[in-house]
Each structure stands twice: as structure tokens, then as C-alpha cells.
XYZ file of C-alpha atoms in Angstrom:
387
model
C 116.289 102.561 144.729
C 114.129 102.718 141.640
C 113.782 100.370 138.723
C 113.772 101.564 135.125
C 112.079 99.330 132.585
C 114.095 98.728 129.456
C 112.434 99.654 126.186
C 112.976 97.670 122.995
C 111.094 97.728 119.725
C 112.496 94.996 117.493
C 110.820 91.581 117.586
C 112.944 88.542 116.737
C 112.527 84.776 117.030
C 115.567 82.794 118.175
C 115.541 79.176 117.052
C 118.912 78.406 118.579
C 120.457 79.342 121.881
C 121.610 82.938 121.512
C 123.025 85.794 123.517
C 122.087 89.439 123.183
C 123.432 92.677 124.596
C 120.904 95.228 125.828
C 121.897 98.839 126.374
C 119.956 101.051 128.761
C 118.940 104.511 127.617
C 119.351 105.664 131.239
C 123.000 104.615 131.382
C 124.421 104.227 127.855
C 127.606 102.648 129.162
C 125.738 99.909 131.050
C 125.193 96.709 129.082
C 123.315 93.582 130.125
C 124.460 90.304 128.567
C 121.522 87.914 128.243
C 121.697 84.244 127.338
C 118.540 83.245 125.487
C 117.616 79.560 125.328
C 116.333 77.899 122.195
C 112.895 79.078 120.973
C 112.964 82.225 123.060
C 111.438 85.395 121.673
C 112.019 89.092 122.162
C 108.972 91.225 121.703
C 107.669 94.674 122.537
C 104.794 94.998 124.967
C 103.721 98.621 125.423
C 107.314 99.664 124.793
C 108.841 97.323 127.424
C 111.353 94.646 126.589
C 109.906 91.197 127.199
C 111.504 87.800 126.727
C 109.188 84.911 126.055
C 110.488 81.427 126.759
C 108.982 78.461 124.935
C 109.539 74.919 126.097
C 110.315 72.282 123.497
C 107.170 71.112 121.768
C 105.052 74.057 122.913
C 103.307 76.502 120.619
C 105.543 79.273 119.335
C 102.720 81.814 119.314
C 103.527 84.782 121.591
C 101.699 84.746 124.899
C 101.967 87.477 127.482
C 101.245 84.960 130.226
C 104.652 83.310 129.887
C 106.699 86.486 129.437
C 109.429 87.727 131.725
C 110.007 91.480 131.932
C 113.598 92.462 132.553
C 114.552 95.650 134.343
C 117.817 97.422 134.912
C 118.287 98.721 138.443
C 119.968 102.123 138.404
C 120.957 103.328 141.850
C 121.506 106.872 140.570
C 117.760 107.190 139.913
C 116.902 106.678 143.558
C 116.317 110.313 144.483
C 115.288 111.713 141.119
C 111.834 112.449 139.872
C 110.268 109.716 137.781
C 111.512 109.698 134.194
C 108.696 109.562 131.646
C 109.114 106.733 129.145
C 107.396 106.693 125.725
C 104.964 103.979 126.803
C 103.797 106.289 129.604
C 102.778 108.903 127.024
C 100.799 106.666 124.661
C 100.572 102.940 124.051
C 102.262 102.127 120.755
C 103.668 99.438 118.477
C 106.645 99.902 116.192
C 106.380 97.699 113.118
C 109.798 97.549 111.472
C 110.815 96.349 108.045
C 113.289 93.429 107.926
C 116.211 95.739 107.056
C 115.676 98.067 110.032
C 118.213 97.762 112.851
C 117.254 100.585 115.181
C 115.921 101.215 118.665
C 115.387 104.519 120.408
C 117.584 103.354 123.300
C 120.481 102.789 120.921
C 123.433 105.114 120.546
C 122.340 108.489 119.177
C 124.850 108.110 116.361
C 122.657 105.401 114.842
C 120.448 107.198 112.302
C 116.707 106.797 112.648
C 115.186 104.934 109.685
C 112.428 106.553 107.623
C 109.313 106.451 109.784
C 105.578 106.706 109.160
C 102.990 107.385 111.875
C 99.552 105.741 111.524
C 96.613 107.204 113.470
C 93.214 105.584 114.009
C 89.789 107.214 114.207
C 87.227 107.646 116.989
C 86.502 104.397 118.868
C 89.415 102.759 117.065
C 92.832 101.577 118.201
C 96.305 100.950 116.848
C 95.232 97.385 116.065
C 93.104 98.782 113.218
C 96.337 99.447 111.334
C 98.232 96.278 112.298
C 97.703 94.155 109.188
C 98.158 97.100 106.837
C 101.358 98.248 108.598
C 102.890 94.765 108.396
C 102.148 94.723 104.676
C 103.850 98.101 104.261
C 106.872 96.929 106.263
C 107.222 93.872 104.053
C 107.009 95.917 100.854
C 109.274 98.729 102.114
C 111.833 96.885 104.279
C 113.909 99.933 105.277
C 110.898 101.749 106.805
C 109.332 101.532 110.235
C 105.706 102.264 111.121
C 104.591 103.731 114.441
C 101.055 102.728 115.466
C 99.595 104.513 118.485
C 96.503 104.310 120.654
C 95.311 107.904 120.943
C 94.317 109.178 124.387
C 91.164 107.572 125.843
C 91.469 104.709 123.316
C 92.833 101.169 123.542
C 95.707 100.660 125.945
C 96.186 104.438 126.238
C 92.841 104.664 128.062
C 94.613 103.504 131.224
C 97.177 106.335 130.948
C 95.856 109.298 132.912
C 95.545 112.407 130.757
C 94.506 115.918 131.682
C 91.609 117.437 129.810
C 90.400 118.891 127.693
C 90.252 115.856 125.413
C 90.482 117.446 121.995
C 91.979 117.044 118.536
C 94.772 119.406 119.588
C 95.594 117.568 122.826
C 95.603 114.214 121.004
C 98.019 115.671 118.449
C 100.265 117.042 121.183
C 100.410 113.576 122.787
C 101.741 112.115 119.534
C 104.283 114.915 119.148
C 105.510 114.256 122.708
C 105.805 110.538 121.958
C 107.843 111.256 118.830
C 110.092 113.549 120.848
C 110.783 110.885 123.458
C 111.443 108.290 120.762
C 113.714 110.791 118.948
C 111.829 110.158 115.713
C 111.068 112.702 112.992
C 108.432 111.138 110.733
C 108.499 111.433 106.967
C 104.862 110.343 106.587
C 101.798 110.794 108.836
C 98.623 108.885 107.956
C 95.393 109.599 109.833
C 91.976 108.044 109.301
C 88.871 110.138 110.056
C 89.474 111.732 113.494
C 93.105 110.707 113.090
C 93.245 112.784 109.899
C 92.481 115.958 111.831
C 95.008 114.889 114.468
C 97.618 114.648 111.690
C 96.792 118.185 110.492
C 96.922 119.471 114.071
C 100.376 117.907 114.486
C 101.566 119.947 111.499
C 99.895 123.034 112.960
C 101.590 122.625 116.362
C 105.016 121.427 115.218
C 107.925 123.830 115.468
C 108.672 125.654 112.222
C 110.580 125.317 110.042
C 110.161 121.543 110.000
C 113.289 119.443 110.454
C 112.539 117.606 107.210
C 109.748 117.428 104.618
C 106.680 115.435 105.653
C 103.830 113.964 103.667
C 100.461 113.971 105.472
C 97.546 111.739 104.483
C 94.038 112.663 105.661
C 91.818 109.659 104.987
C 88.105 110.361 104.489
C 87.985 113.502 106.599
C 87.770 117.210 105.832
C 89.687 119.978 107.639
C 86.539 121.734 108.840
C 82.897 120.983 109.474
C 81.988 117.318 109.946
C 78.837 116.371 108.088
C 76.996 113.178 108.977
C 75.990 110.770 106.237
C 72.558 110.210 104.823
C 69.588 109.216 106.956
C 70.060 105.617 108.003
C 73.866 105.802 107.969
C 75.821 105.188 111.153
C 76.536 108.404 113.065
C 79.474 108.380 115.529
C 77.817 110.750 118.014
C 74.734 108.533 118.182
C 76.954 105.472 118.536
C 78.880 106.993 121.440
C 75.641 107.966 123.138
C 74.247 104.445 122.744
C 77.414 102.814 124.080
C 77.171 104.989 127.192
C 74.102 102.987 128.154
C 76.131 99.765 128.363
C 77.704 98.644 131.634
C 81.488 98.598 131.933
C 81.416 94.811 131.711
C 79.306 92.642 129.398
C 78.800 88.905 129.173
C 79.638 88.463 125.492
C 80.503 90.307 122.300
C 77.396 88.863 120.677
C 75.275 90.652 123.275
C 76.707 94.002 122.143
C 76.477 93.207 118.426
C 72.825 92.201 118.690
C 71.950 95.325 120.684
C 73.663 97.606 118.161
C 71.981 95.977 115.165
C 68.575 96.170 116.872
C 69.185 99.879 117.414
C 69.749 100.330 113.674
C 73.537 100.370 113.419
C 75.102 98.320 110.637
C 76.564 94.893 111.335
C 79.968 96.101 110.079
C 80.041 98.903 112.658
C 78.821 96.529 115.378
C 81.617 94.081 114.584
C 84.135 96.914 114.635
C 82.906 98.298 117.979
C 83.398 94.992 119.784
C 87.103 95.038 118.923
C 87.220 97.442 121.884
C 86.231 94.665 124.288
C 88.861 92.853 126.304
C 88.240 89.527 128.012
C 88.271 89.638 131.807
C 87.999 87.057 134.570
C 85.307 87.629 137.155
C 85.483 86.760 140.815
C 83.235 83.749 140.299
C 85.701 82.414 137.679
C 83.305 83.123 134.813
C 84.693 85.158 131.928
C 83.283 88.394 130.583
C 84.394 91.429 128.610
C 85.212 94.999 129.568
C 85.588 98.113 127.439
C 89.109 99.294 126.609
C 88.177 102.953 126.143
C 87.308 106.008 128.187
C 83.915 106.793 126.653
C 83.433 110.140 128.403
C 86.774 111.301 127.051
C 85.938 109.978 123.590
C 82.639 111.862 123.558
C 84.591 115.056 124.278
C 87.090 114.198 121.548
C 84.368 113.628 118.983
C 82.754 116.962 119.807
C 86.150 118.558 119.255
C 86.426 116.703 115.942
C 83.167 118.283 114.781
C 84.176 121.749 116.002
C 87.867 121.918 115.046
C 88.684 123.934 111.944
C 92.095 123.309 110.362
C 91.519 124.910 106.980
C 94.270 127.366 107.840
C 96.875 124.581 107.652
C 95.606 123.474 104.232
C 95.211 126.915 102.696
C 98.603 128.094 103.987
C 100.637 124.891 103.907
C 103.895 125.177 105.863
C 107.044 124.861 103.784
C 108.060 121.225 103.347
C 104.571 119.825 104.030
C 102.571 117.951 101.420
C 98.933 117.284 102.403
C 96.994 114.515 100.650
C 93.245 114.117 101.070
C 91.642 110.799 100.250
C 87.872 110.577 99.807
C 86.175 107.186 99.954
C 83.816 106.630 97.053
C 81.036 105.536 99.436
C 82.007 107.871 102.260
C 80.105 107.751 105.539
C 80.383 111.532 105.700
C 79.139 114.078 103.228
C 81.856 115.857 101.335
C 80.269 119.208 100.506
C 80.943 120.774 97.126
C 82.450 123.720 98.968
C 84.964 121.409 100.698
C 86.110 119.946 97.387
C 86.371 123.380 95.812
C 88.489 124.704 98.698
C 90.811 121.705 98.505
C 91.253 122.119 94.736
C 91.910 125.844 95.231
C 94.525 124.954 97.859
C 96.070 122.539 95.345
C 96.585 125.358 92.868
C 97.922 127.730 95.513
C 100.328 125.181 97.008
C 101.663 124.181 93.587
C 103.159 127.671 93.317
C 104.931 127.307 96.674
C 107.161 124.805 98.450
C 104.256 122.921 100.025
C 101.659 120.819 98.290
C 98.015 119.690 98.449
C 96.462 116.822 96.509
C 93.057 115.154 96.342
C 92.539 111.413 95.756
C 89.470 109.183 95.513
C 89.499 105.551 96.656
C 87.050 103.552 94.576
C 84.939 100.719 95.937
C 85.339 101.794 99.559
C 83.212 103.160 102.348
C 84.507 105.116 105.316
C 86.578 102.168 106.616
C 89.078 102.544 103.779
C 91.796 100.204 105.092
C 89.241 97.413 105.526
C 86.994 98.018 102.496
C 89.691 98.316 99.838
C 93.136 97.673 101.333
C 94.686 96.916 97.925
C 93.493 100.201 96.455
C 94.633 102.137 99.518
C 98.024 100.412 99.464
C 98.513 101.374 95.820
C 97.648 105.032 96.453
C 99.817 105.378 99.552
C 102.817 103.445 98.211
C 104.431 106.308 96.313
C 105.006 108.058 99.661
C 107.484 105.322 100.614
C 109.235 104.762 97.292
C 112.717 106.039 96.592
C 113.638 106.474 100.271
């Protein structure tokens, strides 16, 4: 007998005793009736349905320590091969607007709402997009936003992946996740490394596309990666320096101080330590461990420097609209040749069914969604209007 974890993506707070029906995607005709006591909460944890119970007077903040994971036992699965669930492909969050009533385990007749995919950069995680995605969901209540941890990053680092670890393999992971979720995105937004992943998704997707898609490549070029000026933070040097750290450290401050002493900016140091997760040691003292696979990330970054996706931009597939956004104070050098090729692609695409556009985000460095979130929100918003 095997146990299949139920997957659920909508998060709701129940202030009164309530009952819910949960339908399994393994057996659509099987329904579990659940009685939820007052102050219980449904939430998604790596794609698995969890119910959090809160006693009267306790904090209503979600805590994984008090969660109960429900499973549906399906006897017919006993002798089958293991069925791959979306959360076994990549760790993800699905941030849904208040008008969205959809789950991938629901009846296939329920139409999927308009969906945007948000991809982080090297040494990042889906949490980088959390605040921004919630803002988008509030402003565009009929949309949902899929945030993923790319391979070797965040919670996906614990999911075993075959090499090579490249831009293309990271893109294929996301395409597989979308296939399992039965989602066809209307918008794909990728920051830095994630921008090339977005272009690679377009390159690898079956043609013709099922529907038009708008791709946003944030502060990245399709080809050669050029480091910033002398004294700027360089990702390859950062990865190399982090390799010298042990898997566990005593405190985040220890890492921040070491990075700043080495010449990295305080902003980058603060960002790097978001990849530390608190752990309990055998002697009951607490410490922190890294959430990423640094060897895999080093391979991914080398692929980022080497991967050339100009072909996608200069011969845009029908139904694809590619938007490049350059940060005014970009960490990377945008060569004059890059800008000229993008503008030439704009003119070429304007005569065809695809499209290419160039945007500049003022008052922002490479970390566009942190440096100028209001400006970024304004630029991206037209992709979600009228849908």
C-alpha cells in the first residue's frame, strides 16, 4: 500500500468551524470531507496540503511545527511505480489573487486562471519574489503567480537532479513543473540568471505555442555576461568565496562580516545570508546551514556566462513578446553592441507576429525588485491589464 500526498495551493483562514471537501488528483471520484475547527488554516507547504490548528488565544501566525499533513491512501497505487508530483520536480509557491478559485487537482473542466511565472537569479530563491508577487496578486485579483526555487537553490536543493546543471536544464525543470500543474503561463518574468532561463523556456517549448506569452528579462542580456566595473560584486568570485565556508555556521553575522571584509558590498552580504536556514545541533545549540548546492550553482553560473540565446530574440517565435529591462545602475555592463542588437530585433519583430522591447528602470541597481519595486511594478503592470 502506498500513500499519495494531497496537493493544494489555495491558502485560507477559517475563523469559524468549517468543513471542506478535498478531491484527490489520483482518484477524481474520491472526496474527503474534513471538519475544520475554529481558527484552523489551510496552507501550501512545498505543494502539500497542510492544516494548521490554532488553539484559542494562540498566535494566528502560520507555524510548520503545529501542522498536520493529510494523505489519501489509494490501494490501487500499491504496485505501481511512484507518481511524480509537482513538488518533487521543484519547490514552489502559488500566490493567488483573491478572485482565483483553482487548484491543479481540481476537475479539468475548471479553466486555469491567467498565470505568471517568476524566476530568481543565481544564489536566490523564490522568497526573493514573495513580497512583489503578493502585491501583484492584490492589484490583479484574477491572476496567480508561480514562484519556484530553481534546481540547486532553496528548497529545490534537496531534490536530486541529474547534471549537467545548466540554463537549459533549469528551464526544462520549470517546463516539466508547468506540465504537471497543467498550467500554460501568459507571462514569464526572470531576473538575471532567471532571465536566460525564461528565454530558454521559450526556446525549448513546443511550437506553435498554445497561447501568446510575454517574457520579461530583467537586467540580463541574451549572450555574453560582462562583469561590472572594478570593485563591483562579481557572482563568480562570490561563489568561489562561499565555497570556503563550512556547511554550517554559527551566525549570519559571521558570514556578513567575512563577506564585507573580503570586499563584497553589505547589500550583497545581507542578500547571501537569506540562503541560511536555522538548524539545531546535537548539543542543543542553534546554528545555520546553507540551503543551496554550491557546486551545482557554480556549474549553473558558468552556463549562464556561456549560454547564447540571441537566436530566440532575433527570430522571435510567433506569439512571443520579449521585454528586456536594464537597470540604470546595472551590476553588469550592457555593451553598446547588445543594445544595438536588441533595438534591431525590435524593428524586425515589429514587422512580424512576435515582439521585442527595451525598457530602462531608473534609480535601480541589479536587484531591481528590491531597489525600485514601485518603478518595476509600474513597468510590468501592463502585462497583466485587460486579462
